[in-house]
Short mmCIF file of C-alpha atoms and ligand atoms in Angstrom, two decimals:
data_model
loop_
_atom_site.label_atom_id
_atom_site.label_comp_id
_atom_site.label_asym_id
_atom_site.label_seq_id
_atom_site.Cartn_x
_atom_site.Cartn_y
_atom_site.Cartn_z
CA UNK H 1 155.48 153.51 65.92
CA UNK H 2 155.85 152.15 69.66
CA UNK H 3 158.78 150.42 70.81
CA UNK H 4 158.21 146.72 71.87
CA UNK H 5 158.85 145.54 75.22
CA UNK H 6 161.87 142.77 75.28
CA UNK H 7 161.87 140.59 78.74
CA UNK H 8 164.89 138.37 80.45
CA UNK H 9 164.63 135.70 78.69
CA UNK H 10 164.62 131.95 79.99
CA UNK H 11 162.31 132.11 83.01
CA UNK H 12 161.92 128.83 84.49
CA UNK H 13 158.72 127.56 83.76
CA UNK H 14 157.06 125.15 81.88
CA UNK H 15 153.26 124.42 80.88
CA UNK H 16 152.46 121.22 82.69
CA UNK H 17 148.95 120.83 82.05
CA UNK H 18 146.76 122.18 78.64
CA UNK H 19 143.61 121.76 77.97
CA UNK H 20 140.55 122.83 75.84
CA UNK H 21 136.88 123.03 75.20
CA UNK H 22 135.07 123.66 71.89
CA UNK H 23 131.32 124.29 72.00
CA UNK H 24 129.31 121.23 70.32
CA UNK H 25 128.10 123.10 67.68
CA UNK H 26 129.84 122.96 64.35
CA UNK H 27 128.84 125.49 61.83
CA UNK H 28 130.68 124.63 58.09
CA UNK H 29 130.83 127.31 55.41
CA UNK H 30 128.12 125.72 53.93
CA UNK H 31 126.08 125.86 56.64
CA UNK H 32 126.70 129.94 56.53
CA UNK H 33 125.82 130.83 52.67
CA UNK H 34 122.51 129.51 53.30
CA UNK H 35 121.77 132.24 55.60
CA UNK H 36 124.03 135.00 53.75
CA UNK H 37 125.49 135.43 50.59
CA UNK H 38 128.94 134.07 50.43
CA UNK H 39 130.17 130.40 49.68
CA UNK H 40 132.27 127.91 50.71
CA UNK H 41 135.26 128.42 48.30
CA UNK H 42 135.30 132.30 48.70
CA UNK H 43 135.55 132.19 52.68
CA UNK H 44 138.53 128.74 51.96
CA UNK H 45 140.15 130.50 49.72
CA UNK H 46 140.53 133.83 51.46
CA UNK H 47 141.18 132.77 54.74
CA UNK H 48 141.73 128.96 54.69
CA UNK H 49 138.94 128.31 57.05
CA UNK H 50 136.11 125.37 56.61
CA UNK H 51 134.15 125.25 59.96
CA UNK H 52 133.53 126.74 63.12
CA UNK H 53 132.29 125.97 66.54
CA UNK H 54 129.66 128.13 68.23
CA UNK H 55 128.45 128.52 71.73
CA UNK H 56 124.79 127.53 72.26
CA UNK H 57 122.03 129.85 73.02
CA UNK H 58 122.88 130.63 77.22
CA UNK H 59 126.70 128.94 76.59
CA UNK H 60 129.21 132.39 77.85
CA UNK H 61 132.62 132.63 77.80
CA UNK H 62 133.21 131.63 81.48
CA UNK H 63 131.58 128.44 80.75
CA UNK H 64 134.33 127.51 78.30
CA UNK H 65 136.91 128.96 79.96
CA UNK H 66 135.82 126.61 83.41
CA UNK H 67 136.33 123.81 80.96
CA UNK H 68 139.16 124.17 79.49
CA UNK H 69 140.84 125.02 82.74
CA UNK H 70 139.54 121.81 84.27
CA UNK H 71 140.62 119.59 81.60
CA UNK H 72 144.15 121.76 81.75
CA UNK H 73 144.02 120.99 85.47
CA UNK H 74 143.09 117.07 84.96
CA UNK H 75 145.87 117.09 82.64
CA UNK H 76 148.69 117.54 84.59
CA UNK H 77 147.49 116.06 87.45
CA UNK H 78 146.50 119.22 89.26
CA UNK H 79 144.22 120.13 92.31
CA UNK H 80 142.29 123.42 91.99
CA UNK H 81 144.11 124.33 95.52
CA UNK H 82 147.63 123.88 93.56
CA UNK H 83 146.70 127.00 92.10
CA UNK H 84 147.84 130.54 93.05
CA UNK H 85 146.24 132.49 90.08
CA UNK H 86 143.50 132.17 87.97
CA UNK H 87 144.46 134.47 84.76
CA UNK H 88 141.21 134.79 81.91
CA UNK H 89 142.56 136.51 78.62
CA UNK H 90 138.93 137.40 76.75
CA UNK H 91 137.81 139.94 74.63
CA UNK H 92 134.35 138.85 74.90
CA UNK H 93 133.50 138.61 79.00
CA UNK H 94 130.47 137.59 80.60
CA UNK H 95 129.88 140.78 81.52
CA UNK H 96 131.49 144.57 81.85
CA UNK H 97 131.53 144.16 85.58
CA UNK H 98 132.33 141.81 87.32
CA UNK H 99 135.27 140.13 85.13
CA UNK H 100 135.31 136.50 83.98
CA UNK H 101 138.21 135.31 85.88
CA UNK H 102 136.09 135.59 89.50
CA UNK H 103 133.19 133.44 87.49
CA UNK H 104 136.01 130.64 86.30
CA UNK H 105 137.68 129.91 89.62
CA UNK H 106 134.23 130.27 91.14
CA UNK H 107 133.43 127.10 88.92
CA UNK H 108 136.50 125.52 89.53
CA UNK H 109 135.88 126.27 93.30
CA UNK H 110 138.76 128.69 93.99
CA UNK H 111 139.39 131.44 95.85
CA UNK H 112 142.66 132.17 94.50
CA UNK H 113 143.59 135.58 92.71
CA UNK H 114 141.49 135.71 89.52
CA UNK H 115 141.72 138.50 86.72
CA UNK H 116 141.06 139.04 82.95
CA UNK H 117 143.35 140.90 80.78
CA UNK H 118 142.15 142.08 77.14
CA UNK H 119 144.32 142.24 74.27
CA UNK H 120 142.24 140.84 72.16
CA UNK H 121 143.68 138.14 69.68
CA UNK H 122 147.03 138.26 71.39
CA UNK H 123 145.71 138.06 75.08
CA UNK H 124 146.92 134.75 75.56
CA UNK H 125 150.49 135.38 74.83
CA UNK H 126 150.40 138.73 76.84
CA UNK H 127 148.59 136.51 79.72
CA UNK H 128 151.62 133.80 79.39
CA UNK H 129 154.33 136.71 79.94
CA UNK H 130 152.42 137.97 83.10
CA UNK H 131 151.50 134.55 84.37
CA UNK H 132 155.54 132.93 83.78
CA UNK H 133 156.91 136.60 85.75
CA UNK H 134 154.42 135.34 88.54
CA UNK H 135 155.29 131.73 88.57
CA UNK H 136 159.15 132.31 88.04
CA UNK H 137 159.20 134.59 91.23
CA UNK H 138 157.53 132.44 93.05
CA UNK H 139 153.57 132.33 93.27
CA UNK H 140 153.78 128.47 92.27
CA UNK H 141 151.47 127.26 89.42
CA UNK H 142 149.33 129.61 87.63
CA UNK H 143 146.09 128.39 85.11
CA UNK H 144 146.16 130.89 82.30
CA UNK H 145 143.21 130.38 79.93
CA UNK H 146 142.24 131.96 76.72
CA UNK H 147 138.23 131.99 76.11
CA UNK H 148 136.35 133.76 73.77
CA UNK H 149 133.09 133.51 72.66
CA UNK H 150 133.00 135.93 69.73
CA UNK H 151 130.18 135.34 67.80
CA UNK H 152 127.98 136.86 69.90
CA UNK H 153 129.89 140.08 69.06
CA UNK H 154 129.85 140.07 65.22
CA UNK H 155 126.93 141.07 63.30
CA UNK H 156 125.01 137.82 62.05
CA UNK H 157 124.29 139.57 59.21
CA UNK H 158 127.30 140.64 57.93
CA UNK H 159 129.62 138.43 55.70
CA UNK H 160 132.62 140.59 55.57
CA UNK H 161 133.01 139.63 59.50
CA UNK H 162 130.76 137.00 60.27
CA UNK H 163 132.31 133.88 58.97
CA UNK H 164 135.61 134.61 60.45
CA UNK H 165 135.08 133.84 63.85
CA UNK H 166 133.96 131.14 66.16
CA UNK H 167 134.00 130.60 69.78
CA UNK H 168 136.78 128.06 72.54
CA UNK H 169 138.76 128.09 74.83
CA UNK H 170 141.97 127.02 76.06
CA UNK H 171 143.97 126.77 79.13
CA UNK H 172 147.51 126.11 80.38
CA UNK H 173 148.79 125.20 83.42
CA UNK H 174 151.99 126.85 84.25
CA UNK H 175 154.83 125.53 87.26
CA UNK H 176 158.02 126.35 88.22
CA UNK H 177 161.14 123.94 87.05
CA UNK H 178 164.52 124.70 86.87
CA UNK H 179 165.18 122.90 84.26
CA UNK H 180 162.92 124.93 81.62
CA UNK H 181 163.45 127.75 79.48
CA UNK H 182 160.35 129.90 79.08
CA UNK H 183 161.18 132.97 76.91
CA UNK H 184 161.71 135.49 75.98
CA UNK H 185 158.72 137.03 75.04
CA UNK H 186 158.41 140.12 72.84
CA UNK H 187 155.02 142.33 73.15
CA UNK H 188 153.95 145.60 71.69
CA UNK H 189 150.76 147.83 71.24
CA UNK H 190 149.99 150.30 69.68
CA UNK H 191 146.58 152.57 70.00
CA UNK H 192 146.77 155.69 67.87
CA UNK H 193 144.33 153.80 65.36
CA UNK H 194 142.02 151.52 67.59
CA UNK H 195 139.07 151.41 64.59
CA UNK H 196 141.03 149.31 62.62
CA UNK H 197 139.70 146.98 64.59
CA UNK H 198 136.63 147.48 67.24
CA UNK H 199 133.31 147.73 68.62
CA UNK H 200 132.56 151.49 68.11
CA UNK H 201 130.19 151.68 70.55
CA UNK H 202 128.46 149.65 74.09
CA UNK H 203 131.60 151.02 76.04
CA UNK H 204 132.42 154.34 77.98
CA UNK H 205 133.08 156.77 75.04
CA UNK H 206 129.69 155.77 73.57
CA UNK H 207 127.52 154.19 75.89
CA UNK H 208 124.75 151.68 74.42
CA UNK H 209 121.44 153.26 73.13
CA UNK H 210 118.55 153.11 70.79
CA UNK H 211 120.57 154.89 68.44
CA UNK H 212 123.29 152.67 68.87
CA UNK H 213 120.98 149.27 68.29
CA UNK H 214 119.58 150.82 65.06
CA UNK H 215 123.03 151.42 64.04
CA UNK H 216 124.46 148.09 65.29
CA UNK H 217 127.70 149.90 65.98
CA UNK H 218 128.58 147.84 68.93
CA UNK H 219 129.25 145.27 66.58
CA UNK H 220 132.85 144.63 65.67
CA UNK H 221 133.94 145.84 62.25
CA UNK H 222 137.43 145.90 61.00
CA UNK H 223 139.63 147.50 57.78
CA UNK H 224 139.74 143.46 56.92
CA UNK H 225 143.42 145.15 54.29
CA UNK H 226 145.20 146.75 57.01
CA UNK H 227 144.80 144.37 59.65
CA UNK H 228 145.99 141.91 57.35
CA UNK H 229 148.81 143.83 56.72
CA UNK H 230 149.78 144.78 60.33
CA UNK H 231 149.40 141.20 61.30
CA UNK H 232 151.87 139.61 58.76
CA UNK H 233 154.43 142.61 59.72
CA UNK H 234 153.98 143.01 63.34
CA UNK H 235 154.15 138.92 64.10
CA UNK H 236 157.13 138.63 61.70
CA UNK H 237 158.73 141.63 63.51
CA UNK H 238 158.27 140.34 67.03
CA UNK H 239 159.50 137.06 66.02
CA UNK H 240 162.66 137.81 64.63
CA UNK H 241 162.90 139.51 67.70
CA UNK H 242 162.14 136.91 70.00
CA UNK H 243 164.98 134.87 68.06
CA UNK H 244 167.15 137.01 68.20
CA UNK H 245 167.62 137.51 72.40
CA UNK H 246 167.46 133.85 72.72
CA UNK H 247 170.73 133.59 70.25
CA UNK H 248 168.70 131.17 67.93
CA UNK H 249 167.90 130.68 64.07
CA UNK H 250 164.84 130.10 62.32
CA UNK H 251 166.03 127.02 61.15
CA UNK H 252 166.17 126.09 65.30
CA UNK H 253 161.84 126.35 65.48
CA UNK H 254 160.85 123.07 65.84
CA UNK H 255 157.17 124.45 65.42
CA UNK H 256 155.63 127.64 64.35
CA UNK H 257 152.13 128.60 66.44
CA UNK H 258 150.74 131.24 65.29
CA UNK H 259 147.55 133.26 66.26
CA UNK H 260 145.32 131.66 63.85
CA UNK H 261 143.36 134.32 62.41
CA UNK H 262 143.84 133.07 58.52
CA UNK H 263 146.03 130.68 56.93
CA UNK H 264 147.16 133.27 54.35
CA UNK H 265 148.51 135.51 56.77
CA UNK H 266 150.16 132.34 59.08
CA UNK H 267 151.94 131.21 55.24
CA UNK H 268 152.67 135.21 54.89
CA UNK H 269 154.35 135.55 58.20
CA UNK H 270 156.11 132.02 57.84
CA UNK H 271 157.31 133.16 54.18
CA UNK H 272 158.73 136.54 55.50
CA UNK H 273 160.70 134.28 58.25
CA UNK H 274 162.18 131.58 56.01
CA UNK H 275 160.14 129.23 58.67
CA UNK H 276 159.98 125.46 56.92
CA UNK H 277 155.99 125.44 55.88
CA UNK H 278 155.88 122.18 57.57
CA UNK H 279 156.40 124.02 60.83
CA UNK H 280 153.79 126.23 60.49
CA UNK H 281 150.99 124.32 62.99
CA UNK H 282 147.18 125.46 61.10
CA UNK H 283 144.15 124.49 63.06
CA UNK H 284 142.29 127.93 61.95
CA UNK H 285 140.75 125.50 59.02
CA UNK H 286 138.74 124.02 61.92
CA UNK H 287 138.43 126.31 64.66
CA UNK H 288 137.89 129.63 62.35
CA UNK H 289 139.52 132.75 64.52
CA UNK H 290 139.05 132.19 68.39
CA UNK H 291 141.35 135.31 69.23
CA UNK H 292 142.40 135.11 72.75
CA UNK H 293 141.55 131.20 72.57
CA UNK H 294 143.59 130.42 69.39
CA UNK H 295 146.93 129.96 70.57
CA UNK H 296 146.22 127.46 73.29
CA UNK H 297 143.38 125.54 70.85
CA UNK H 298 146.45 125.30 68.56
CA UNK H 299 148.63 124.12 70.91
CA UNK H 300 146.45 121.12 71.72
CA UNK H 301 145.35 120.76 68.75
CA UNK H 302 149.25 120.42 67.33
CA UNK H 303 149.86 117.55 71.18
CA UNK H 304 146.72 115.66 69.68
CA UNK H 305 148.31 115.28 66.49
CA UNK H 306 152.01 113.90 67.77
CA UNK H 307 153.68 117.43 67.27
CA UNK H 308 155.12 118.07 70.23
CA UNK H 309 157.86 116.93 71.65
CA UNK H 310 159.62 117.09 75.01
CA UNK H 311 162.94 119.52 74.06
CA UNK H 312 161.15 121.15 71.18
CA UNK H 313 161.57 125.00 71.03
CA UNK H 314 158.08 126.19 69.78
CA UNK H 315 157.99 129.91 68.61
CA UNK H 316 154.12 131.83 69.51
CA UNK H 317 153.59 134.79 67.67
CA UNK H 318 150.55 136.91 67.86
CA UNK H 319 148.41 140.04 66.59
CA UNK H 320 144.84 141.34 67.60
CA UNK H 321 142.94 144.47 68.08
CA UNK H 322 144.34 147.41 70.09
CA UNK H 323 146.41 147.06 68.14
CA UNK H 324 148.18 144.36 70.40
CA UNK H 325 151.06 142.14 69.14
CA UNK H 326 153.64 139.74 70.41
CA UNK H 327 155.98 136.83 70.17
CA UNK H 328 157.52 134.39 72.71
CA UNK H 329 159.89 131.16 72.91
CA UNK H 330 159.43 128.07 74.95
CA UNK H 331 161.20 124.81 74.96
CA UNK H 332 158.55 122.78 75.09
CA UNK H 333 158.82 120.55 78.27
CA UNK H 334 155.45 119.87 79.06
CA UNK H 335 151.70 117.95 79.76
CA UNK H 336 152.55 115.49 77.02
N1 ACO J 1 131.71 136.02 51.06
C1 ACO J 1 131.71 136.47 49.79
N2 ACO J 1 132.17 137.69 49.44
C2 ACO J 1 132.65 138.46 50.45
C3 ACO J 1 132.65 138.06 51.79
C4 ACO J 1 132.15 136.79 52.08
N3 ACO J 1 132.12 136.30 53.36
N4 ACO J 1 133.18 139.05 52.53
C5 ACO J 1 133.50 140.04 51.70
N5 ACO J 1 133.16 139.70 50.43
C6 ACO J 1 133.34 140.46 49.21
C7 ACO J 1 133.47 141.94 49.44
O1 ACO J 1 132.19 142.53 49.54
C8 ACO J 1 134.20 142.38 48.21
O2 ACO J 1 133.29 142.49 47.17
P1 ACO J 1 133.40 143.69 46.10
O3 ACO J 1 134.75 143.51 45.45
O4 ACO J 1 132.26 143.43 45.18
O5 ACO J 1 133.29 144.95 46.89
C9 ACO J 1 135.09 141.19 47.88
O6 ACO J 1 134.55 140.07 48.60
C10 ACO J 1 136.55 141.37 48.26
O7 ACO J 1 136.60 141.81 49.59
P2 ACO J 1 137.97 142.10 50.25
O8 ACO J 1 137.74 142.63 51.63
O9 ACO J 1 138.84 142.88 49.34
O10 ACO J 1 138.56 140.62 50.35
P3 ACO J 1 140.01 140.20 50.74
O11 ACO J 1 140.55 139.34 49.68
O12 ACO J 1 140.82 141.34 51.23
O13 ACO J 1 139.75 139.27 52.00
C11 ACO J 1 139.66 139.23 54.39
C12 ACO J 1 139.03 139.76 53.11
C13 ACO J 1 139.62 137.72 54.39
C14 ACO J 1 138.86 139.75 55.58
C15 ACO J 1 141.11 139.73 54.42
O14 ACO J 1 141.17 141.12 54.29
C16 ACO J 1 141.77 139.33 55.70
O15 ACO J 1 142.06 138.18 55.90
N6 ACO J 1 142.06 140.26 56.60
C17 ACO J 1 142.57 139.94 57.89
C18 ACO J 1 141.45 140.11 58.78
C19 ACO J 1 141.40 139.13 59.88
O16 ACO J 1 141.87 138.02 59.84
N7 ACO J 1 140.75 139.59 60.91
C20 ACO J 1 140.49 138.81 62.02
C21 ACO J 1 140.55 139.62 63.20
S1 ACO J 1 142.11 140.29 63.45
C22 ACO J 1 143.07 139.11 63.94
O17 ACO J 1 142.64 138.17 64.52
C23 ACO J 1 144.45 139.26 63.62
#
């Protein structure tokens, strides 16, 4: 088992812009078990989600991501020039080559630095670590966006994965302030068993073929058990962690946003913390997983709803493929 990776904690930052963009298309469970054979109360009950949007035929990632980041940057008042980095955390780009990130600012009309990172569901905390060590030492504001459009990579077909997933994007804007506390963050990885969760084959190691199209094995399957069990653990983990360099209780979390993959393993990971269920911010019931995207979709989703406050200390906690996993701390000072 790998040793996480503790940073200083407290950088002095704060997310002063967030926004988001959803594709128009809602799909409900409904709308799914009359093209496969599964039902509404079987996908609610096992993962808590009801709906979904998805992309439209043409609609990529980059296209979300651009809006989100716009909105972010309308948000707090921002100019694209303000801007220093562009940072894209997908697990689904545009394309292999070039990366998403160049395609974003591009849209946005920026030339600043632009680059993806993949960690899959917990990109956008990893991408808020690398983005805060940038602003903090002293690049000035950085637009970190989570944007996934993951139902193009799951097979249509197949229930198991299928009606987990749906596609958004979110974005932060992040500044310098002195008077902020960003962090600490705690991220980990671990890759000695990457088919837990992947896409056996369209990449490097098995290029995409015939055989590979008959197959459909560069669809992404998953052990659905064992990630559920190396979610609940690894989040829980990193979160005590997290709590425990920053000298706090549970009982100090003003809110709870976890990656929402399922609410059963959000209540799991809550339940192992002693976190207040009324902490625990859900919006998987309406977004169904949006990996990379979920965190910031939550975030706005938990603003839009009066649940964030200026002073608030608001605990992330993550888990993806890779495997990837992570928690962080911010005092919530922010786009409000
Ligand atoms: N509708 C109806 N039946 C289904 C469906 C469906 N959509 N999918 C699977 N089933 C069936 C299975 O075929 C199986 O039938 P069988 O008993 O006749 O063989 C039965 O339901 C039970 O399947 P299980 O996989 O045991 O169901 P389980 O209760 O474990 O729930 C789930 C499956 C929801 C995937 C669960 O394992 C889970 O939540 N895992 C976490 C996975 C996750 O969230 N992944 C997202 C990506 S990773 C991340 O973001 C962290």
């Amino acid at each position: 088992m790998s040793a996480t990776t503790p940073t200083r904690a407290g950088a002095a930052v704060r997310v002063a812009g967030l926004g988001v963009r959803l594709p128009d298309r809602v799909v409900t469970n409904d709308d799914l078990a009359k093209v496969m054979d599964t039902s509404d109360e079987w996908i609610r009950s096992r993962t808590g989600i009801r709906q979904r949007h998805v992309a439209a035929p043409g609609e990529a990632t980059s296209d979300l991501a651009a809006a989100a980041a716009r909105a972010a940057l309308d948000d707090g008042g921002f100019e694209v020039a303000d801007v220093a980095a562009i940072v894209v955390a997908t697990t689904t780009p545009d394309h292999t080559v070039p990366g998403t990130a160049p395609l974003v600012a591009a849209r946005l009309g920026s030339q600043a630095a632009a680059f993806d990172i993949n960690a899959a569901c917990s990109g956008f905390l990893y991408g808020l670590r690398l983005a805060a060590g940038m602003t903090a030492t002293g690049d000035g504001a950085v637009l970190v966006i989570g944007a996934e459009t993951l139902t193009r990579i799951v097979d249509p077909g197949d229930r198991s994965v299928a009606v987990l997933f749906g596609d958004g994007a979110g974005a932060v804007v992040l500044v310098p302030d002195d008077a902020a506390s960003f962090g600490p963050f705690s991220l980990g990885a671990d890759g000695t068993q990457p088919s837990m969760l992947w896409t056996a084959a369209g990449g490097t190691r098995r290029p995409f073929d015939a055989v590979v199209l008959e197959e459909g094995s560069h669809y992404l399957t998953m052990r659905g058990g064992d990630v559920y069990r190396n979610a609940v653990a690894r989040m829980a983990q990193a979160s005590r962690e997290v709590l425990e360099q920053a000298g706090l209780k549970v009982s100090d979390v003003d809110l709870f946003i976890g990656h929402q993959a399922n609410v059963r393993i959000l209540d799991a990971v809550a339940s192992r913390l002693g976190l207040a269920p009324e902490r625990n911010h859900v919006s998987v019931d309406r977004h169904g997983n949006t990996s990379a995207a979920s965190i910031p979709l939550a975030l706005a989703d938990a603003r839009d709803q009066g649940r964030l406050h200026d002073g608030d200390t608001v605990l992330l906690a993550a888990f993806g493929a890779g495997l990837t996993w992570g928690a962080g701390l911010l005092s919530w000072k922010g786009a409000s």
